[in-house]
Coordinates of C-alpha atoms and ligand atoms in Angstrom, one line a residue:
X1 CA 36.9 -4.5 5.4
X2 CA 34.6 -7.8 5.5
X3 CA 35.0 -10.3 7.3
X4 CA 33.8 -13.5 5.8
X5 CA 33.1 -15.0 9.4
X6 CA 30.1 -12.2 9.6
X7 CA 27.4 -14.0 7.8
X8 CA 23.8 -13.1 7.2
X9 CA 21.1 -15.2 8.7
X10 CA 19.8 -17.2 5.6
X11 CA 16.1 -15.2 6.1
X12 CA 17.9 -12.6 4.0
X13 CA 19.1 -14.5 1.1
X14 CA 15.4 -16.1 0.7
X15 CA 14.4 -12.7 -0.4
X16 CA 14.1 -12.1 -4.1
X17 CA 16.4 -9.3 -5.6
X18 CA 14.9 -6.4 -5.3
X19 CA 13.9 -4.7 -8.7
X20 CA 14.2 -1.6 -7.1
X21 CA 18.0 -1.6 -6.7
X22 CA 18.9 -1.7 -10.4
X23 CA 16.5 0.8 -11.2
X24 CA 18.1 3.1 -8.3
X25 CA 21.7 2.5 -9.7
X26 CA 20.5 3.8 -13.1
X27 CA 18.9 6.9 -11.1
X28 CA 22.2 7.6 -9.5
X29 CA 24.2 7.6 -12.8
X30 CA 21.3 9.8 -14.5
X31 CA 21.6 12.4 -11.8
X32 CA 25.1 12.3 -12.3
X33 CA 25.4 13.1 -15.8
X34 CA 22.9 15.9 -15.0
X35 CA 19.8 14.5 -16.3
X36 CA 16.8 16.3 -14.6
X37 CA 14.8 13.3 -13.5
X38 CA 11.2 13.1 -13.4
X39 CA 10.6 10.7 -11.2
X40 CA 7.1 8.6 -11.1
X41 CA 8.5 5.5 -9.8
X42 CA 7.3 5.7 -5.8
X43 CA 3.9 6.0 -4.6
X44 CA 5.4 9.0 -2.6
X45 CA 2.8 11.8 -2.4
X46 CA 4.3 15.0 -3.4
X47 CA 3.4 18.5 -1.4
X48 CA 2.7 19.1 2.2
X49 CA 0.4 17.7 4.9
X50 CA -3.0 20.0 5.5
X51 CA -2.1 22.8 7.6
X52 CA -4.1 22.2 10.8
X53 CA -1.9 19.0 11.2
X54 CA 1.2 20.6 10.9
X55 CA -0.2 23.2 13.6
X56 CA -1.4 20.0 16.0
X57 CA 2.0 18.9 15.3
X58 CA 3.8 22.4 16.8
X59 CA 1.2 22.4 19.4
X60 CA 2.2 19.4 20.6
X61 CA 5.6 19.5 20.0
X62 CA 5.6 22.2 22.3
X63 CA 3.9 20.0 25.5
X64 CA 6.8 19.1 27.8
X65 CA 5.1 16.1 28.8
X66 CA 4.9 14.7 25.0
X67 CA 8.2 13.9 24.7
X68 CA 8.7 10.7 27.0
X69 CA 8.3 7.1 25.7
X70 CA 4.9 6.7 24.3
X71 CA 2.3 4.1 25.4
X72 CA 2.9 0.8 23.6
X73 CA -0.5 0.7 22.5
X74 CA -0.9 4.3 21.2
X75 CA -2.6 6.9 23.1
X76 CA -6.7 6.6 24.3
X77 CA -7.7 9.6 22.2
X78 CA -6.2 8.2 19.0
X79 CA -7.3 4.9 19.2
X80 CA -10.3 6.6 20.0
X81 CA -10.5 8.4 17.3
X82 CA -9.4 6.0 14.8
X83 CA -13.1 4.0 15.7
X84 CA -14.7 7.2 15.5
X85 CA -13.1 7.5 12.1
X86 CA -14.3 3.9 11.0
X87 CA -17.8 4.6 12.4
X88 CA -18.2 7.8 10.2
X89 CA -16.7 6.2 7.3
X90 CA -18.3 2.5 7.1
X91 CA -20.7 2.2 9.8
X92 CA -18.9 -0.3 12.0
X93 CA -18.3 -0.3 15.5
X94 CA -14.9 -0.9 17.0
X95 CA -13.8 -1.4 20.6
X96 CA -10.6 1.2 21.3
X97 CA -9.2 -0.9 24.0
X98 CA -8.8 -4.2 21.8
X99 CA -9.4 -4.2 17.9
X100 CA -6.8 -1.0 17.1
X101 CA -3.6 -0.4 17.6
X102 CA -1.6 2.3 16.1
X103 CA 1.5 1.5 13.5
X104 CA 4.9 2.9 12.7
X105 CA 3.1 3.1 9.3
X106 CA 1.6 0.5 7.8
X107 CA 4.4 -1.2 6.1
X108 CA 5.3 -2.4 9.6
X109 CA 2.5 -3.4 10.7
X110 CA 1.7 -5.7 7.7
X111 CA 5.5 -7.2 8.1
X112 CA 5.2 -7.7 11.5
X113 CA 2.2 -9.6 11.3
X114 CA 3.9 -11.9 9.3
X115 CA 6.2 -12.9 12.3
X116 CA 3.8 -12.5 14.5
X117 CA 1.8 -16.0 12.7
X118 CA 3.7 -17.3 10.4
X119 CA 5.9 -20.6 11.3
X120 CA 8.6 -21.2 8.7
X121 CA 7.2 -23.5 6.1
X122 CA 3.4 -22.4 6.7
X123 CA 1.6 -21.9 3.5
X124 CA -0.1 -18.3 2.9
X125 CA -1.9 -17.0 -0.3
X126 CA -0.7 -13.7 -1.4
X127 CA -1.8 -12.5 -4.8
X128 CA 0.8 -12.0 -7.9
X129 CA 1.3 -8.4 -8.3
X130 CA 0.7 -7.0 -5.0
X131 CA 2.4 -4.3 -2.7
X132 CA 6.0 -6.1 -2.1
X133 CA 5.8 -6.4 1.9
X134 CA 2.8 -8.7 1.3
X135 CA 5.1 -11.6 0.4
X136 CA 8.1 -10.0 1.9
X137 CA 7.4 -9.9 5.5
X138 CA 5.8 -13.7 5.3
X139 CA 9.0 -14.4 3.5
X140 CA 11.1 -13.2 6.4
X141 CA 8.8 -15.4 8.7
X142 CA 9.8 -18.2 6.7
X143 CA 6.3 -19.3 4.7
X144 CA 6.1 -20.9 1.8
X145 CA 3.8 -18.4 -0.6
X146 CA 1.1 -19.5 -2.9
X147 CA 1.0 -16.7 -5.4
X148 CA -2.4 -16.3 -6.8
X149 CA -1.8 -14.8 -10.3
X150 CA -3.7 -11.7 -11.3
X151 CA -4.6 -10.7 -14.6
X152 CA -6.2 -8.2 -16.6
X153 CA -9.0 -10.4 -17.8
X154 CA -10.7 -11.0 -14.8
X155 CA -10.1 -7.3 -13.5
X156 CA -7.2 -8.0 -11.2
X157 CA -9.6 -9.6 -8.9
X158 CA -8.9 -13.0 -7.0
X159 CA -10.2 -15.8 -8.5
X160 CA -11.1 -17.8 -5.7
X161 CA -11.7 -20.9 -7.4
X162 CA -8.0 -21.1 -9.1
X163 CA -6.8 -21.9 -5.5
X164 CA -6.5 -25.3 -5.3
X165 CA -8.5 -27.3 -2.5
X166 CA -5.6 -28.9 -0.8
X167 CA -3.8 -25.2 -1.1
X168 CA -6.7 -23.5 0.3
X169 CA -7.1 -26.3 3.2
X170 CA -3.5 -25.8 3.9
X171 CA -3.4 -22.0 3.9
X172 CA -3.2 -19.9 7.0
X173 CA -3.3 -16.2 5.9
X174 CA -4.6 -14.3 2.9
X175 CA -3.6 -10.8 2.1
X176 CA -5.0 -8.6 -0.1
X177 CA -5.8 -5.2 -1.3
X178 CA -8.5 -3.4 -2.6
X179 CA -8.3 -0.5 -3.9
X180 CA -5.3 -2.3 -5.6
X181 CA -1.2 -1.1 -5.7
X182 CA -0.1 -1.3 -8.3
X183 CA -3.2 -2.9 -10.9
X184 CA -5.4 -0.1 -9.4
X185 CA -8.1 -2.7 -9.5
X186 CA -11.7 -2.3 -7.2
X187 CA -13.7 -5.1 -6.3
X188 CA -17.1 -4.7 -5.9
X189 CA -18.5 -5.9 -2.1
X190 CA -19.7 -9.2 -3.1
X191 CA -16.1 -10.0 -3.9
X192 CA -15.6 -9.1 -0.4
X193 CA -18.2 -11.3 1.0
X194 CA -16.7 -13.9 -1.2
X195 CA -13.5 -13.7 0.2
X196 CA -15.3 -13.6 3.9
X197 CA -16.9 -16.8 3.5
X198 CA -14.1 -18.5 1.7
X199 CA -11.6 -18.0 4.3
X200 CA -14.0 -19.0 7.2
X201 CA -14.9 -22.1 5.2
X202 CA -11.0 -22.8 5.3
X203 CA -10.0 -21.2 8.2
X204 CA -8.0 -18.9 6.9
X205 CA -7.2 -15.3 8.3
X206 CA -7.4 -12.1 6.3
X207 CA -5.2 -9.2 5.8
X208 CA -6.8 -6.4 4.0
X209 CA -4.7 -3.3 2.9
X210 CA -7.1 -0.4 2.7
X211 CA -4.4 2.3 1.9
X212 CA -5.8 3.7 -0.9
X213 CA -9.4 4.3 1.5
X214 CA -10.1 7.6 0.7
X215 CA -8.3 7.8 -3.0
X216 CA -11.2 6.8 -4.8
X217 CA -12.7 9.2 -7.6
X218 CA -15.9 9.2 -9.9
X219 CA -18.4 8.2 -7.1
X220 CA -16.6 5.0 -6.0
X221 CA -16.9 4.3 -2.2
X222 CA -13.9 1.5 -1.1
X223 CA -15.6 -1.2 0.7
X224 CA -14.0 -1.6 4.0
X225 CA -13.5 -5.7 5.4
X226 CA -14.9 -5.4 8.5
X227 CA -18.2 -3.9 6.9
X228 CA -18.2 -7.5 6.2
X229 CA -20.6 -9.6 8.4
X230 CA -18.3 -12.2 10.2
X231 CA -15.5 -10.6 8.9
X232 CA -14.2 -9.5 12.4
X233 CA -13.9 -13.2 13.9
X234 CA -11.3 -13.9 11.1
X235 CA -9.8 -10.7 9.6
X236 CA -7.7 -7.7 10.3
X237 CA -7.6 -4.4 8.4
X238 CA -4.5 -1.9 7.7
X239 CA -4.8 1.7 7.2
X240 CA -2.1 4.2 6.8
X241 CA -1.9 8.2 6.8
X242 CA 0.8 8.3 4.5
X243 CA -1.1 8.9 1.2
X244 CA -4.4 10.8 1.9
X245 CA -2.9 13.4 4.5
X246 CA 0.6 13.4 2.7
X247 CA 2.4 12.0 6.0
X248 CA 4.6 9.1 4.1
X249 CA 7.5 10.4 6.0
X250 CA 5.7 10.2 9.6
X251 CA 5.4 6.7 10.0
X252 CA 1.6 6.3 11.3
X253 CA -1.2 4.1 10.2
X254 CA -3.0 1.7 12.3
X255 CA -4.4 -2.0 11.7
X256 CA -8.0 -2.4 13.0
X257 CA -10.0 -5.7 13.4
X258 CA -10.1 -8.7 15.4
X259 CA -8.9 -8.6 19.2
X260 CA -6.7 -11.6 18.9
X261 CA -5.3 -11.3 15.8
X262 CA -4.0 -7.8 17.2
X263 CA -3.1 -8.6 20.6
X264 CA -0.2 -11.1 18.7
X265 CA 1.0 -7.8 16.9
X266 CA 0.8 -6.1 20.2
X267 CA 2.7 -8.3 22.2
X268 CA 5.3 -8.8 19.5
X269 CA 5.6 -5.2 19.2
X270 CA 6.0 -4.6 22.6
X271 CA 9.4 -6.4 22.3
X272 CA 10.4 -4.3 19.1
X273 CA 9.6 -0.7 19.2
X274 CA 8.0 1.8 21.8
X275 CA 5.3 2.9 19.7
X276 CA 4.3 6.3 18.2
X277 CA 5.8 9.7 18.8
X278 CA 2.9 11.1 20.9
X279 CA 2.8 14.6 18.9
X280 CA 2.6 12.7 15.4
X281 CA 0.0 10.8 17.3
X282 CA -1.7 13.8 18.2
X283 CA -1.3 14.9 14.5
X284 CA -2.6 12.0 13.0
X285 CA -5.8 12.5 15.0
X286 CA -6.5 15.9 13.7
X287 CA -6.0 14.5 10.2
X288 CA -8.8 11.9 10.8
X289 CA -11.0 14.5 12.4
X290 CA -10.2 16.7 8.9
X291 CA -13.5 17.7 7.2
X292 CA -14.9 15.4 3.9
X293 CA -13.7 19.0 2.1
X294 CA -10.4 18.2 2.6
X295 CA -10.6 14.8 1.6
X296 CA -12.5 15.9 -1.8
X297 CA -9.7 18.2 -2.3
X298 CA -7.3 15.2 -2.4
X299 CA -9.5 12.9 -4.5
X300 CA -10.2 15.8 -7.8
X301 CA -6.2 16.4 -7.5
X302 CA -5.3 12.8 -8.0
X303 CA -8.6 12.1 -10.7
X304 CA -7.4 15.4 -12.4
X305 CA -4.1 14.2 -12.9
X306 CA -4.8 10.6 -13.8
X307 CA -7.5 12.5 -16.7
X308 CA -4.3 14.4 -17.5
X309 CA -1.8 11.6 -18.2
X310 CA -4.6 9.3 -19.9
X311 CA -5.4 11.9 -22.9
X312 CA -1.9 12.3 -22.9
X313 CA -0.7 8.6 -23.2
X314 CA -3.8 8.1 -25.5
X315 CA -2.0 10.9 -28.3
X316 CA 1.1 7.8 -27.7
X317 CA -1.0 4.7 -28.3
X318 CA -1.9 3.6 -25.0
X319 CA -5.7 3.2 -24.2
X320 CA -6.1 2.9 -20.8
X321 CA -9.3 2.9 -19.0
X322 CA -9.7 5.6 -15.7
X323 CA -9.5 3.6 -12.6
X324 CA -11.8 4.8 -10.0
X325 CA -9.1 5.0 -7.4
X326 CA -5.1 4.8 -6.0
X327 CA -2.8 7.4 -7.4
X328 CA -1.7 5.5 -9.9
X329 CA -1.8 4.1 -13.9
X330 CA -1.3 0.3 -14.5
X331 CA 0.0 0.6 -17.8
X332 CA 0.8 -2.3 -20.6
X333 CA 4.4 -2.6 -21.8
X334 CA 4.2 -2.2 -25.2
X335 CA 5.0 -5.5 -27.2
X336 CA 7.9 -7.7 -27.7
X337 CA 9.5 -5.2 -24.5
X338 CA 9.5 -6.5 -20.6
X339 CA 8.4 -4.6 -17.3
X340 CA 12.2 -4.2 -16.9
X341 CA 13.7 -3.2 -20.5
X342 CA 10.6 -1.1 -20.7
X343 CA 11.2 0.8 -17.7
X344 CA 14.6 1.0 -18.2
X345 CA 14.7 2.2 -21.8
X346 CA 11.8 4.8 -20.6
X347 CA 14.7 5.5 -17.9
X348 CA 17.6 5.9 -20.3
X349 CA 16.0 7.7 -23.2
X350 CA 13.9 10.3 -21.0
X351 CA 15.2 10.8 -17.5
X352 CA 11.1 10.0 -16.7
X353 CA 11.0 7.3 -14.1
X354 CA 8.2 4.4 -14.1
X355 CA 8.2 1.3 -11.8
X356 CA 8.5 -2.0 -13.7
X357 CA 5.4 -4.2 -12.9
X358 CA 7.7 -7.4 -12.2
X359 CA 8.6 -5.6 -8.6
X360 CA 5.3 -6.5 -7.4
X361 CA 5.9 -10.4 -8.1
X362 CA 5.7 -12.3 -11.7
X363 CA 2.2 -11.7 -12.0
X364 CA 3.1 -8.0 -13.2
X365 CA 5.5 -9.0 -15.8
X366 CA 4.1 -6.8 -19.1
X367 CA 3.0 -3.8 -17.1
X368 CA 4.8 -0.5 -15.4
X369 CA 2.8 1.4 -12.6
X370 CA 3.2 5.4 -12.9
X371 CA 2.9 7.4 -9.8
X372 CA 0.8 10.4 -9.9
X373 CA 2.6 12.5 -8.0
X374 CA 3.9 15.5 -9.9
X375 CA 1.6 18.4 -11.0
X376 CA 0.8 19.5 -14.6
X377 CA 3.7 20.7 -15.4
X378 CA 5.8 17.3 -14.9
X379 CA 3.7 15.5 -16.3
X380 CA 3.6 17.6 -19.5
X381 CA 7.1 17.5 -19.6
X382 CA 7.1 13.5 -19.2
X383 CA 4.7 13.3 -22.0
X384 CA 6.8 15.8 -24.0
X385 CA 9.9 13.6 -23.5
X386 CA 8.4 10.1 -24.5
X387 CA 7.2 11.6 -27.6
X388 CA 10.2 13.1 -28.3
X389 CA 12.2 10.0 -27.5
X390 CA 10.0 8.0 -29.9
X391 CA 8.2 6.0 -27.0
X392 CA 4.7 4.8 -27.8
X393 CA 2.4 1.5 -27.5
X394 CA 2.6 -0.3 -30.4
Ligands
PLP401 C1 -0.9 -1.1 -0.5 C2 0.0 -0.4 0.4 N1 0.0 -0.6 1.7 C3 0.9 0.1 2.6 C4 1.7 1.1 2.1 C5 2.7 1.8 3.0 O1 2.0 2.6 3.9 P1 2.9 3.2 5.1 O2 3.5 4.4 4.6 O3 1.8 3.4 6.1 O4 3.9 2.2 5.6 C6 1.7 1.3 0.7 C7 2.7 2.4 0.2 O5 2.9 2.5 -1.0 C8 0.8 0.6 -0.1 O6 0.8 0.9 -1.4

């Protein structure tokens, strides 16, 4: 029974329908009549963590004392070893105490932040597509967004000068995301030091999503922000262990940067959620400490299957050109067909699911985004299916 007395609080009804929904009704009536779905749509890593974090994780599980409320703040040793991590990786120095704290994943972190600065009505630059809690958490907060639009022309980068003056002078955060979900996009590091000494001329803070940090193929090295000089006065940067170590359904990452910005996720924080399960803490750390082997492992499954799928789309029409990291294909709608009818059709016709481009905000409109996260076989089968169904660019 509802009861129309019960009301939502309006910071629901400001959020824009989620794309997501529709495309999950048609999933549930697929299923139903049967139809074995292949399903590409979420940036869900298939197959198991590495073995020696699984064994951290029994190990710990099995330590009486790991099972009471965890430190607010995370544990010493992981935040200690997150700014080992950082040092090995980029070279930059980090204090443990101050300029890390350990997430529920990184999805909460970013969102949190949001409430944690934003006043409703502050203005905040978020770019057009991007990872939907970008411009969903500030929305919750109440900000009025300043989408920047993307496109394919100018790489999916930012174009800094398209911001208006009187935008950028009234702007209080950027986000962004290099490597890029969904466009896949890189940006070379003097984009970076672009972006650094644009937002200190116009006092802006910056979010950086680094999830995609170690899913980078063909030589590619992601630039970190806080490799950045300066960038630590005015910047923050997330990281999660969902995609590299196959963790999605842990909940850890960790946001990393400057002392400030952090301790106003920390105290918020403190009034939300009592932190990180101390054996997936204890987990998490082995991953970080997990030989470059590993990590190479990771990066020729993920290149291997984005070689796979190109050469296979290419025999359809589509020409795409190898991104050099995520684990996904930004891939053009063919013509006079939306994000949504495309994906849906692709949907209806071949039980293969793709994520229409228009989720990640209008600047997406024209594309889908295709996870790679099924092995050969799958895939094979996808591609078998769109030819059979008559699906092809052009
Ligand atoms: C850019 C980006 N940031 C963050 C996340 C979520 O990470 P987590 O699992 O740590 O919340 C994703 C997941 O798809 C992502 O694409």
């Amino acid at each position: 029974m509802s009861l129309s007395w019960i009301t939502r609080a309006d910071r629901l009804n400001i959020l824009p329908t989620y794309v997501f929904a529709r495309l999950d009704e048609l999933k549930a009536g697929a299923r139903e009549r049967g139809i074995d779905l292949i399903d590409l749509g979420m940036g869900n890593p298939d197959g198991p963590p590495p073995q020696p974090v699984i064994d951290s994780a029994i190990a710990a599980l099995a330590e009486y004392n790991n099972h009471g409320y965890p430190p607010f703040e995370g544990t010493t040793s992981f935040r200690r070893s997150i700014t080992q991590w950082y040092q090995r990786c980029y070279g930059v120095d980090l204090n443990p105490d101050n300029e890390v704290l350990p997430l529920l994943g990184s999805k909460e972190g970013l969102t949190h932040l949001a409430l944690a600065y934003i006043n409703p009505g502050d203005l905040v630059l978020v770019p057009s597509p991007a990872y939907p809690p970008h411009f969903r958490g500030p929305l919750i907060a109440g900000a009025r967004i300043h989408p920047i639009i993307l496109n394919a022309q100018n790489n999916w980068l930012i174009d800094l000068q398209s911001i208006p003056q009187n935008v950028a002078r009234e702007a209080k955060i950027l986000y962004f995301n290099y490597p890029s979900n969904p466009t896949t996009a890189t940006a070379p590091k003097e984009f970076f030091e672009e972006v650094v000494s644009f937002a200190r001329h116009y006092e802006i803070m910056l979010v950086h999503d680094l999830c995609y940090a170690e899913l980078a193929f063909d030589g590619y090295q992601p630039t970190s922000l806080l490799e950045i000089p300066g960038a630590k006065d005015i910047g923050v940067e997330f990281h999660t262990l969902s995609k590299t170590y196959n963790m999605a359904g842990w909940r850890v990452g960790f946001v990393v940067g400057n002392a400030d910005i952090i301790q106003g996720l920390r105290t918020l924080k403190t009034n939300l959620d009592y932190g990180i399960f101390t054996a997936i803490q204890k987990a998490a750390e082995t991953a970080l400490q997990l030989p470059d082997s590993y990590v190479k492992q990771v990066q020729d499954r993920y290149r291997l299957r984005r070689d796979f799928l190109i050469s296979g789309l290419s025999k359809l029409g589509w020409q795409i050109s190898p991104s050099k990291a995520t684990m996904y294909l930004w891939i053009p709608c063919p013509p006079h067909s939306t994000s949504t009818s495309f994906a849906m059709d692709v949907l209806q016709k071949t039980g293969v699911v793709v994520t229409p481009g228009n989720a990640f905000g209008e600047g997406g409109e024209g594309y889908v985004r295709v996870s790679l996260i099924a092995d050969y076989d799958r895939l094979q089968e996808a591609l078998d299916r769109l030819s059979s169904a008559g699906i092809r660019y052009g």
